[in-house]
XYZ file of C-alpha atoms in Angstrom:
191
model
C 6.994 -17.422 -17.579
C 4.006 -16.778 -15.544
C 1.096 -14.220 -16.669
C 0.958 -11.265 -15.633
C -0.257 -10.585 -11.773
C -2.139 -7.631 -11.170
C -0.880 -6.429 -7.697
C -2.573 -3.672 -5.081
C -0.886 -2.526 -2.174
C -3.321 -0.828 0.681
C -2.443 1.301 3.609
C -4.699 3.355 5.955
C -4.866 6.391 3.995
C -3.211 5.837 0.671
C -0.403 8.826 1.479
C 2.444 6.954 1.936
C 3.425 3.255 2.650
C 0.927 2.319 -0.386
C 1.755 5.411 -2.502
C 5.725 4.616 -2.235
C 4.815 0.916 -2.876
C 2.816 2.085 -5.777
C 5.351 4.226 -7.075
C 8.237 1.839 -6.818
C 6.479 -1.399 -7.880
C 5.196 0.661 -11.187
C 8.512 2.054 -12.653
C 9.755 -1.728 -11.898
C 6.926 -2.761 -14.638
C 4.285 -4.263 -12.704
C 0.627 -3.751 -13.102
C -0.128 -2.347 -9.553
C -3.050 -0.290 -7.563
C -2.936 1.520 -4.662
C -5.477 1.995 -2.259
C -6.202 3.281 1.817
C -9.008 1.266 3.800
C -9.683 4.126 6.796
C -12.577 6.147 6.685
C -10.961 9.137 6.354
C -7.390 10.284 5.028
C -5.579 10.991 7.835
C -2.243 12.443 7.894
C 0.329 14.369 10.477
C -0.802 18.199 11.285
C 1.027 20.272 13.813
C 1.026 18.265 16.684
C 0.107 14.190 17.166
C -3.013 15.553 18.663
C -4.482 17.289 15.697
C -3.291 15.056 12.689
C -5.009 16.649 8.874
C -8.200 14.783 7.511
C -9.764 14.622 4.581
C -12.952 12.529 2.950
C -11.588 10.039 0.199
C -12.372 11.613 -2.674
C -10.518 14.596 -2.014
C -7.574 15.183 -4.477
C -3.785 14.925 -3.704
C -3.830 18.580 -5.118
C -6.250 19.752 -3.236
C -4.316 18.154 -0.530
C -0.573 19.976 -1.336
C -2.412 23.063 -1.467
C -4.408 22.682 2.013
C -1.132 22.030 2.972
C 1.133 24.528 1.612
C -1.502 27.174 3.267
C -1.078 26.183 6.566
C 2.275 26.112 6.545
C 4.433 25.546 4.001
C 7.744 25.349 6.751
C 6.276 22.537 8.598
C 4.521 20.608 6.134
C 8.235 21.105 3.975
C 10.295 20.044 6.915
C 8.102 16.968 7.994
C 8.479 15.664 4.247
C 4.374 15.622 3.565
C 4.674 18.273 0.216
C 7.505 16.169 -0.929
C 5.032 13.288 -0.657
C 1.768 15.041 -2.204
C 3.955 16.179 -5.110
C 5.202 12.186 -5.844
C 1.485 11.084 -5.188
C 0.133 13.903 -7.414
C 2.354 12.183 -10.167
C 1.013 8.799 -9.871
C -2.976 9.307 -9.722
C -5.154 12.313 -8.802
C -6.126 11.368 -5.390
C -6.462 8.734 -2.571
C -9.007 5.680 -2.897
C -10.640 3.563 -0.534
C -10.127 0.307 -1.023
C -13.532 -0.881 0.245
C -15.142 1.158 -3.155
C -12.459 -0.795 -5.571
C -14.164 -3.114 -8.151
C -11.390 -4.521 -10.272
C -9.887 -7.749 -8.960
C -6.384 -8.620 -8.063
C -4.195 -11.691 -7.553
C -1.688 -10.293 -5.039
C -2.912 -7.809 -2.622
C -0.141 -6.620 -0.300
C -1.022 -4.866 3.136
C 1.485 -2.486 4.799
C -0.272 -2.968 8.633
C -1.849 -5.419 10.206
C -5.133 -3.987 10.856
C -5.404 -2.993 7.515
C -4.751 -6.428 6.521
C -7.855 -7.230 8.716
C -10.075 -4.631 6.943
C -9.050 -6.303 3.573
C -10.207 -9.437 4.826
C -13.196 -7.417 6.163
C -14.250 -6.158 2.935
C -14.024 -9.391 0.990
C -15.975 -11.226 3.683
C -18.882 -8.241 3.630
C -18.927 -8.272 -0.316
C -21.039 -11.050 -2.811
C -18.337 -12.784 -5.250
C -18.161 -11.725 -8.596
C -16.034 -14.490 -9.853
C -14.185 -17.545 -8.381
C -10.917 -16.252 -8.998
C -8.559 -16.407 -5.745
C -6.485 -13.201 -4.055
C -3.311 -13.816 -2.109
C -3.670 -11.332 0.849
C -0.198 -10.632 1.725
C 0.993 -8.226 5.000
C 4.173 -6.853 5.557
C 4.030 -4.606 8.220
C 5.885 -1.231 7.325
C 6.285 1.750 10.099
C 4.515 4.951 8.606
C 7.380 7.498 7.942
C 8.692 7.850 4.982
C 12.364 6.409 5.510
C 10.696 2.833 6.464
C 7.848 3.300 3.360
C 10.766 3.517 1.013
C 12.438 0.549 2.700
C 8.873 -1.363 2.564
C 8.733 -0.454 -0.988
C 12.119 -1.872 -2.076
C 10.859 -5.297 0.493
C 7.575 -5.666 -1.118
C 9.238 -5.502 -4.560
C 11.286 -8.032 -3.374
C 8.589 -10.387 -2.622
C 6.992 -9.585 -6.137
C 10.010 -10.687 -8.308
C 10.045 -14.199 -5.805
C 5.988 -14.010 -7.001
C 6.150 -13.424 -10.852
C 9.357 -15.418 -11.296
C 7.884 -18.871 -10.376
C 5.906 -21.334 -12.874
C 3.532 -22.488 -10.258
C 2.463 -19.541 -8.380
C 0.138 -21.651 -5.930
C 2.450 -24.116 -5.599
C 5.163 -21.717 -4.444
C 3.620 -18.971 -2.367
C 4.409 -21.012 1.026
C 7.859 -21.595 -0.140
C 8.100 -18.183 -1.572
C 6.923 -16.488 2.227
C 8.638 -18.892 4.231
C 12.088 -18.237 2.278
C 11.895 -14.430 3.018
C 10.791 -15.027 6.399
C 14.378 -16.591 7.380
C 15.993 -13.210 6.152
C 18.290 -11.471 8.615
C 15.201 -9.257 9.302
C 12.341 -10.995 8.558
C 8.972 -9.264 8.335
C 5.731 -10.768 9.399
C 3.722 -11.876 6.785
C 0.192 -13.964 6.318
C -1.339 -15.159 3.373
C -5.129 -15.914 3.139
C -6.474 -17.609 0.081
């Protein structure tokens, strides 16, 4: 049995796709972080024009409540309460990924261009230890239908991760083997 991988997922804003990642990953057991890489939380509002931001920092309570004032109809009907109250459960608020210090085996990106500001960040940082990180996208429309469907995928890929002997060995295999799925998903892997 191989040791324990500490997993992160990261998504733009750390609402949904990482949250629901976060969320299902950690009642399946593993040791997993979640994190959002944009400069600002951004999330849908009343129209596609005038979408809700916040600073990281602010709290997903803060957050329902902001909400819930507006207008507790829309922000029911559009599923975002439903989604503060699970993220409320999990941790008290969004985090930046580009502020995290504790190190991770697996990270596993939910977008391409966040992908690219993971790479970003590790490129713009000194290293603290020589320790490698498997960088791993899936790329997972942001509703909350497909982040429950990218949730059950990436926790696919993590049992194919933590059930082999020689994790380095394996990764290729391990990518390539979900990759020739019925509907594969595009992944990359940067060590």
């Amino acid at each position: 049995m191989s040791p324990k991988l500490r997993f992160a997922v990261v998504c733009s804003s750390n609402m949904n796709r990482s949250m629901e990642g976060h969320s299902f990953l950690g009642k399946k057991g593993y040791d997993i972080e979640s994190y959002g890489t944009g400069s600002m939380i951004k999330i849908p509002g009343e129209s596609e024009r005038k979408p809700n931001t916040y600073p990281f920092g602010t709290t997903y309570d803060h957050i329902y409540a902001d909400l819930k004032s507006k207008d507790e109809t829309l922000y029911t009907k559009n599923g975002m309460l439903h989604i503060m109250e699970r993220n409320r459960r999990i941790k008290s608020g969004p985090e930046r990924f580009q502020e995290c210090k504790l190190q991770f085996e697996i990270i596993l990106t939910v977008e391409e261009k966040v992908y690219d500001q993971v790479l970003e960040c590790f490129a713009s940082r000194e290293a603290v230890s020589e320790t490698p990180v498997h960088v791993i996208n899936m790329n997972v429309v942001d509703n909350p239908e497909d982040a429950t469907i990218g949730a059950f995928l990436l926790c696919e890929l993590a049992q194919h991760l933590t059930s082999r002997n020689h994790f380095v060995v394996n990764i290729s295999d391990i990518l390539l083997l979900l990759w020739y799925q019925p509907e594969p998903q595009s992944f990359f892997s940067f060590i």
